[in-house]
mmCIF file of C-alpha atoms in Angstrom:
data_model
loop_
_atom_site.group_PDB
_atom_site.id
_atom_site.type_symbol
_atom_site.label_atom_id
_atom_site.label_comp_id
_atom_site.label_asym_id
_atom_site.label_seq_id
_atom_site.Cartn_x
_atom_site.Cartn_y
_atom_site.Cartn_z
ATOM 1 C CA UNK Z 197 5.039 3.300 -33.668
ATOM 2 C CA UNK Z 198 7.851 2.337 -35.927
ATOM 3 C CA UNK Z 199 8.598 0.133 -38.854
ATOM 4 C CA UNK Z 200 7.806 -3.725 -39.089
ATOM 5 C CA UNK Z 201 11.084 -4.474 -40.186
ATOM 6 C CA UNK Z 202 14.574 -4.165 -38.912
ATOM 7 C CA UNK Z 203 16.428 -3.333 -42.112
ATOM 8 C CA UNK Z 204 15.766 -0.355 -44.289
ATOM 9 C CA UNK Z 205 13.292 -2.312 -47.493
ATOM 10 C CA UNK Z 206 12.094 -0.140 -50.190
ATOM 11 C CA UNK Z 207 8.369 1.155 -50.661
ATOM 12 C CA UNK Z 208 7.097 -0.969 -53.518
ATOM 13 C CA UNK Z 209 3.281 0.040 -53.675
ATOM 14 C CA UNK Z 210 1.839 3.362 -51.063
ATOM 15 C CA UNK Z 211 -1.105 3.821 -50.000
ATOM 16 C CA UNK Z 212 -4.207 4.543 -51.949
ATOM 17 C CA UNK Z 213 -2.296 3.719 -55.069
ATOM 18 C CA UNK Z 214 -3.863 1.539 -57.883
ATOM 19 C CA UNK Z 215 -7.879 1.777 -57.127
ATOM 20 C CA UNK Z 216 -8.562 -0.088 -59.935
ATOM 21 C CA UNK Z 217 -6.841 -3.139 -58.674
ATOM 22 C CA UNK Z 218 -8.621 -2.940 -55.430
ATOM 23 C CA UNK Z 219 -12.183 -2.094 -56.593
ATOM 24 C CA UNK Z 220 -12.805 -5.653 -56.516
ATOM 25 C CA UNK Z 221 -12.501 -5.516 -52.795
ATOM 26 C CA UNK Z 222 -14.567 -2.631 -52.466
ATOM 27 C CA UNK Z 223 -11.618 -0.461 -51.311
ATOM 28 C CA UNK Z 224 -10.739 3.116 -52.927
ATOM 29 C CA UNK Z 225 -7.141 2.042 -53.718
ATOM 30 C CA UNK Z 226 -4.095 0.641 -51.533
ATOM 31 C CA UNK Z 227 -5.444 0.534 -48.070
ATOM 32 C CA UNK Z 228 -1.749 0.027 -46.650
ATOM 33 C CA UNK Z 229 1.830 0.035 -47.638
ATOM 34 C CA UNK Z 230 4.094 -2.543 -49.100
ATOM 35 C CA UNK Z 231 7.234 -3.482 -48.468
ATOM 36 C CA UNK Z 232 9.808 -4.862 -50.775
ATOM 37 C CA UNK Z 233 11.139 -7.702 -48.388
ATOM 38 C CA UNK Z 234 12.605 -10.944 -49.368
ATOM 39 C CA UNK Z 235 10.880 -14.296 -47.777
ATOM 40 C CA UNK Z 236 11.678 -15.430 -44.174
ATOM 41 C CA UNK Z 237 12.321 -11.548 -43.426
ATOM 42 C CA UNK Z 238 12.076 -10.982 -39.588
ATOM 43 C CA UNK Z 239 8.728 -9.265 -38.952
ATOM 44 C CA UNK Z 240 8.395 -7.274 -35.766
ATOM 45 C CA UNK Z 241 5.483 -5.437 -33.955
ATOM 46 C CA UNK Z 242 5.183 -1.643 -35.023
ATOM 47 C CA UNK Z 243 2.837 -0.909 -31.626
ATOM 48 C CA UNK Z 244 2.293 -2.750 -28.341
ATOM 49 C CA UNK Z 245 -0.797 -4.754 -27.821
ATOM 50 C CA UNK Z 246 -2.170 -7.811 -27.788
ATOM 51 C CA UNK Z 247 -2.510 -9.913 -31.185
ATOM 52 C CA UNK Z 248 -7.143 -10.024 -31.471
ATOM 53 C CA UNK Z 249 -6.528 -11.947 -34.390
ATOM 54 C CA UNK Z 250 -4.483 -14.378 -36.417
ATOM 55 C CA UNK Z 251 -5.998 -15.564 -40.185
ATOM 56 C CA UNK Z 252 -6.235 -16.929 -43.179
ATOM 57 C CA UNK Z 253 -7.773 -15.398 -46.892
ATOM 58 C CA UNK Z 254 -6.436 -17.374 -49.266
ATOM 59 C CA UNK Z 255 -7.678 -14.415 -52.127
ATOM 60 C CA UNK Z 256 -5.982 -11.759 -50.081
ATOM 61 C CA UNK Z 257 -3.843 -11.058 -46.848
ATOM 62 C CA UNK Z 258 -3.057 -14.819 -47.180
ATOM 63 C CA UNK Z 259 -1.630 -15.380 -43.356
ATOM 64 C CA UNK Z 260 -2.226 -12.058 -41.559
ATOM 65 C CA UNK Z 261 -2.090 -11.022 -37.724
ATOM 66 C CA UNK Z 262 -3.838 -7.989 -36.292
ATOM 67 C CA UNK Z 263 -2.543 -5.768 -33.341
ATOM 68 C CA UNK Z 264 -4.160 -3.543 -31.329
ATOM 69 C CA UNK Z 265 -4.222 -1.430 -28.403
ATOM 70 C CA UNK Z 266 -6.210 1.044 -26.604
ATOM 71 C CA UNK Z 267 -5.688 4.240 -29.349
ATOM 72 C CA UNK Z 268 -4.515 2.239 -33.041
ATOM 73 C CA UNK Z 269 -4.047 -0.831 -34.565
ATOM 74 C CA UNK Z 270 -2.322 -2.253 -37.603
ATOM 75 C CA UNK Z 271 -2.197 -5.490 -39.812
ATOM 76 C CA UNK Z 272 0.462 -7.601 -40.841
ATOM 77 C CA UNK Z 273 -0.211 -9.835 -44.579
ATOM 78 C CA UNK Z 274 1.350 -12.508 -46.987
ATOM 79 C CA UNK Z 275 3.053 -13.871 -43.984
ATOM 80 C CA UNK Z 276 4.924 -17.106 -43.907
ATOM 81 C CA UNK Z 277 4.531 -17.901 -40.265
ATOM 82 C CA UNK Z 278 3.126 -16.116 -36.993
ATOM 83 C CA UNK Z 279 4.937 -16.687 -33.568
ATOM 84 C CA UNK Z 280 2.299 -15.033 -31.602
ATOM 85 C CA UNK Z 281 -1.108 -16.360 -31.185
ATOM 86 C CA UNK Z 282 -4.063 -14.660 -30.959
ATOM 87 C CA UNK Z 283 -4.987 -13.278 -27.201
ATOM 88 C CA UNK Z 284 -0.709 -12.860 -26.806
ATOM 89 C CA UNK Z 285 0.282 -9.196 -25.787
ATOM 90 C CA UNK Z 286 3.397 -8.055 -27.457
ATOM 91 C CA UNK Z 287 5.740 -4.994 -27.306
ATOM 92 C CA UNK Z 288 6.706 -2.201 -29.698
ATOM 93 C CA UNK Z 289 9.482 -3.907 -31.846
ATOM 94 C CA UNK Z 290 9.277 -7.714 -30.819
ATOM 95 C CA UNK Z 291 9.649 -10.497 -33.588
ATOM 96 C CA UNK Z 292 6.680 -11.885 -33.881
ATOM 97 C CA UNK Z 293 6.318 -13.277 -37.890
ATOM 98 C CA UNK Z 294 8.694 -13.697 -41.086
ATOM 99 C CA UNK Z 295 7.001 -12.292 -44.435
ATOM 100 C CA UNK Z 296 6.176 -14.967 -47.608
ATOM 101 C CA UNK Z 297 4.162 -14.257 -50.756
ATOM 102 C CA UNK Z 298 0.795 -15.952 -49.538
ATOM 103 C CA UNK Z 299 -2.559 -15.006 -50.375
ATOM 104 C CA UNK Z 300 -3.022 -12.219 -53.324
ATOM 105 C CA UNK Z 301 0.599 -11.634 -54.003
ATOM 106 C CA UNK Z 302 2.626 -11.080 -56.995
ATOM 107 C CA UNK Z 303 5.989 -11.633 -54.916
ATOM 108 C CA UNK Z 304 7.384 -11.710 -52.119
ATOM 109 C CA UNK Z 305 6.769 -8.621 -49.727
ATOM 110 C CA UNK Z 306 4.831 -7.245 -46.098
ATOM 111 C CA UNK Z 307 1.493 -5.593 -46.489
ATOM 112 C CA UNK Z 308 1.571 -2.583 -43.335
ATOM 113 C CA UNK Z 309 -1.948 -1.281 -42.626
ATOM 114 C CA UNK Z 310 -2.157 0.624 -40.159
ATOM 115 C CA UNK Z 311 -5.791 2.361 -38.294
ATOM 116 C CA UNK Z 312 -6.795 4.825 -35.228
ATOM 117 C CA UNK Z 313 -9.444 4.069 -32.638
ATOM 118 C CA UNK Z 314 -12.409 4.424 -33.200
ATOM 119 C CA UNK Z 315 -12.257 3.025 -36.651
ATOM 120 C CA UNK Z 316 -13.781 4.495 -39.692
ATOM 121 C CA UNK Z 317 -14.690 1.500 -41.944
ATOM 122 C CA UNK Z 318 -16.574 3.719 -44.198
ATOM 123 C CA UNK Z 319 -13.733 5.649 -44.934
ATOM 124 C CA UNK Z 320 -13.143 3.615 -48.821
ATOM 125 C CA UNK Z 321 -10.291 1.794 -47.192
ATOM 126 C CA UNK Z 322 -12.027 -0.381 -45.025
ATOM 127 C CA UNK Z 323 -11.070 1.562 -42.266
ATOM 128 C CA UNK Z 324 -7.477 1.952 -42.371
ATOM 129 C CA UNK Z 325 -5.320 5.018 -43.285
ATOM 130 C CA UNK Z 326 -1.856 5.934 -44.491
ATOM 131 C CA UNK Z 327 0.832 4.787 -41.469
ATOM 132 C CA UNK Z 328 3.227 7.210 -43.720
ATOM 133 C CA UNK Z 329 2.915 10.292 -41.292
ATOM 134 C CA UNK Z 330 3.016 8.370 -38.340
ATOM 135 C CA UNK Z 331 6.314 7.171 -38.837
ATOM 136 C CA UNK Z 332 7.598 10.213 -39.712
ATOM 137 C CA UNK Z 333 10.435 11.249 -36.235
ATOM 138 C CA UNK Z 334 8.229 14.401 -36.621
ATOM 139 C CA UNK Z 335 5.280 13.005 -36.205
ATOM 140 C CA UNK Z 336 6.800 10.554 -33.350
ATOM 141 C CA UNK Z 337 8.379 13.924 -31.727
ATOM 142 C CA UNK Z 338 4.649 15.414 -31.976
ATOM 143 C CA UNK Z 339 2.950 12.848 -29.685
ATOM 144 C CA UNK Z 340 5.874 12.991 -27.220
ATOM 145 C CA UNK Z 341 4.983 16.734 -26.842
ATOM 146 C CA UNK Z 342 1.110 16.213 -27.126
ATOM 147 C CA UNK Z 343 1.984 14.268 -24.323
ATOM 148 C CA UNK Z 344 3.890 16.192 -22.405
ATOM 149 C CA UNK Z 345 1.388 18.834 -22.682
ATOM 150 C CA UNK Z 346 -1.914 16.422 -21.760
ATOM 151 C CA UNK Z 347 0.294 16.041 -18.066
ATOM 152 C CA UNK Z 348 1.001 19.501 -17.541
ATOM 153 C CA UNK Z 349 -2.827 20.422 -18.223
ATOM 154 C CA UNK Z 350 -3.696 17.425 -16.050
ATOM 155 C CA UNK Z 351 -1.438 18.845 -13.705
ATOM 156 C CA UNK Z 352 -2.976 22.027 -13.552
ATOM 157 C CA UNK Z 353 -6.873 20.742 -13.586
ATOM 158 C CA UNK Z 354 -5.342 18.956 -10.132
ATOM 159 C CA UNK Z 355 -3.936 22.124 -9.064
ATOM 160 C CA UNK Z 356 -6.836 24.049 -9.882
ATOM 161 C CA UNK Z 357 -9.042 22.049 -8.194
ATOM 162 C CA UNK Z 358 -7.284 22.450 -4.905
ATOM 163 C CA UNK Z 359 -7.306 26.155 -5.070
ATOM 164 C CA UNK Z 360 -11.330 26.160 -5.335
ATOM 165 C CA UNK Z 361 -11.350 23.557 -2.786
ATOM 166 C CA UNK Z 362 -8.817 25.873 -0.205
ATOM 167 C CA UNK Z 363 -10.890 29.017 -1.242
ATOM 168 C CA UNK Z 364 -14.159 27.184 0.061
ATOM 169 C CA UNK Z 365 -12.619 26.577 3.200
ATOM 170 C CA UNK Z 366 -11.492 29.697 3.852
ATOM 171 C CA UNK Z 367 -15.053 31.852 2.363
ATOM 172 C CA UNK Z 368 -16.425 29.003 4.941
ATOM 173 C CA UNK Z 369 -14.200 29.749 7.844
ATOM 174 C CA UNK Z 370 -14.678 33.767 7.178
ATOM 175 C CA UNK Z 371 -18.368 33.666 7.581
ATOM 176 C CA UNK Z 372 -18.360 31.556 10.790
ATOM 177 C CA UNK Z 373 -15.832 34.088 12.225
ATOM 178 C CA UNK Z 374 -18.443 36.652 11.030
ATOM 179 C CA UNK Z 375 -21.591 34.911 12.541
ATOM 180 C CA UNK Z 376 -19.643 33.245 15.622
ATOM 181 C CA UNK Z 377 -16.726 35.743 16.641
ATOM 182 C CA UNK Z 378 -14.326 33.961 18.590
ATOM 183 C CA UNK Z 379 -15.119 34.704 21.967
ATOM 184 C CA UNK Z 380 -11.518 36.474 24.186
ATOM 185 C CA UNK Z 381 -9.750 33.433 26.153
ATOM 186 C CA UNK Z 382 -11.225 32.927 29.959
ATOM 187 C CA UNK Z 383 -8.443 34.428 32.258
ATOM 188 C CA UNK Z 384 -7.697 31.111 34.521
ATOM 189 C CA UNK Z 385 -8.366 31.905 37.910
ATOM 190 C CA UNK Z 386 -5.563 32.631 40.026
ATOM 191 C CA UNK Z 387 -4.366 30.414 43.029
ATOM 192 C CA UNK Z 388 -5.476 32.450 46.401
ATOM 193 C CA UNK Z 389 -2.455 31.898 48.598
ATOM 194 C CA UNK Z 390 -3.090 29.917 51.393
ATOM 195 C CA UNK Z 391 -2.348 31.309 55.052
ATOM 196 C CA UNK Z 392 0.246 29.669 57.093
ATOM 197 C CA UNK Z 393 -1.049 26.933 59.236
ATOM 198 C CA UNK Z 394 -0.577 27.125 62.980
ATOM 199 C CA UNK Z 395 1.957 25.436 64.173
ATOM 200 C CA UNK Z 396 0.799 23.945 67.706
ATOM 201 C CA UNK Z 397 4.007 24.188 70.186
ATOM 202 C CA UNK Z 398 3.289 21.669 73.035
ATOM 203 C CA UNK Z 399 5.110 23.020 76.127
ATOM 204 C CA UNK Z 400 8.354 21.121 77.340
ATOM 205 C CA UNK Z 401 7.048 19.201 80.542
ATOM 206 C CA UNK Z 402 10.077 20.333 81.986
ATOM 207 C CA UNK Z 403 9.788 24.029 81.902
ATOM 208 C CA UNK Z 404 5.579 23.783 82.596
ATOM 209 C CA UNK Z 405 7.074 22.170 85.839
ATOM 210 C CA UNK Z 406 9.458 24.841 86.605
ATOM 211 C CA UNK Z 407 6.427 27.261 86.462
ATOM 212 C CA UNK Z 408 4.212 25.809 88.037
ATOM 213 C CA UNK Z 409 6.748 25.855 90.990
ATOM 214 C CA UNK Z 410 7.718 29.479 90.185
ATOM 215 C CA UNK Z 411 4.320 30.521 90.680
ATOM 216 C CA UNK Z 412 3.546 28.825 93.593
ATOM 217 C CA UNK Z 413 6.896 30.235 95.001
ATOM 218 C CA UNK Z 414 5.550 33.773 93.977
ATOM 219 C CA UNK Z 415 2.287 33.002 95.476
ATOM 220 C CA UNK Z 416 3.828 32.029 98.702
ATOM 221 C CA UNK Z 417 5.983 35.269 99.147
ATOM 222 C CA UNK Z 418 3.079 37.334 98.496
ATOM 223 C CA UNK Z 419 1.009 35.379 101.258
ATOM 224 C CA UNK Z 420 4.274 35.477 103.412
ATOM 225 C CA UNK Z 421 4.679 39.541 102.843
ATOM 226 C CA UNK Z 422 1.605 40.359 104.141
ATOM 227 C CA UNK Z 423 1.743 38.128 106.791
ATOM 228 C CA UNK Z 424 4.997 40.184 107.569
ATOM 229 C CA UNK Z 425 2.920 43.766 107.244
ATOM 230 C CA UNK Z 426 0.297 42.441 109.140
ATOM 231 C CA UNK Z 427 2.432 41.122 111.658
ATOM 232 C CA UNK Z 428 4.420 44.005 111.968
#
């Protein structure tokens, strides 16, 4: 959040001041802060959001325009014109109005109000509190580090989470080993070498002949020898 105006404008009523001016509205005092600025000041957004609501009370904000996001919202009064309209998102520090001295004024100036979600309209100031502290660079440096903290707890919720989940997996893979060992790896059978096939050598024609003849040859000398011896 910062401030609605560019330039530095002094502080010309605080919050909670003068509850007996603001009885009549049923409010404990000063339910914002005012700021000393002349007419046709540039207004700007103090949050992001989206504008819910642009009006008119002619007996007190005169033109006003509320912004609000998911966490705060604030209210801008005694405007003289509103470049927004209502249902229009808007960033942190955009011109969206120029300040006037309408409604319930006694001169020129901003009314800042400024709330938290959820709202606490029965708080005496209609549910608004003092945006002093929150502009404060303290304060500003405070969320950065609330922030900063909110990841690195989200961070370790994630990382937590993952642990359990790993440790389930592994308590689950334990007892199967227990109840199921895993059984030693089948030795693969070994290839039985095969014996040497038999080559079938088909006799050369030629020497079967030659053989054939050389036994007949022998066959004839042994018939011829004893011939011979019984000849002789």
């Amino acid at each position: 959040m910062r401030k609605p105006t560019e330039a530095a404008f002094p502080i010309t009523q605080n919050f909670g001041e003068n509850p007996d001016v603001y009885a009549r509205f049923g409010l404990k005092g000063h339910n914002g802060q005012d700021i000393g600025c002349p007419t046709d000041t540039n207004i700007i957004a103090p949050i992001a959001g989206k504008i819910v609501e642009v009006g008119w009370d002619e007996k007190g904000y005169g033109l006003y325009m509320k912004i609000e996001n998911q966490k705060e919202g604030c209210l801008l009064a005694h405007l003289k014109d509103n470049l927004l309209a209502a249902g229009a998102d808007c960033e942190e520090g955009q011109l969206i109005a120029h300040s006037d001295n309408t409604g319930f004024s006694t001169g020129p100036h901003l009314h800042f109000a400024y709330y938290t979600l959820p709202r606490d309209r029965n708080n005496g100031y209609g549910g608004f509190i003092d945006p002093a502290p929150f502009l404060d660079p303290r304060y500003q440096e405070i969320e950065k580090l609330k922030l900063e903290v909110k990841e690195y707890k989200d961070g370790l919720d994630i990382a937590n989470k993952r642990i359990k989940e790993l440790e389930s997996q592994v308590e689950e893979l334990m007892r199967e080993l227990e109840e199921k060992p895993i059984p030693p790896p089948t030795p693969q059978p070994q290839e039985t070498p095969q014996a040497p096939v038999p080559v079938e050598v088909k006799p050369d024609p030629t020497v079967e002949e030659i053989n054939k003849k050389m036994n007949t040859l022998l066959s004839f000398i042994e018939a011829l020898k004893r011939f011979i011896h019984i000849k002789w």
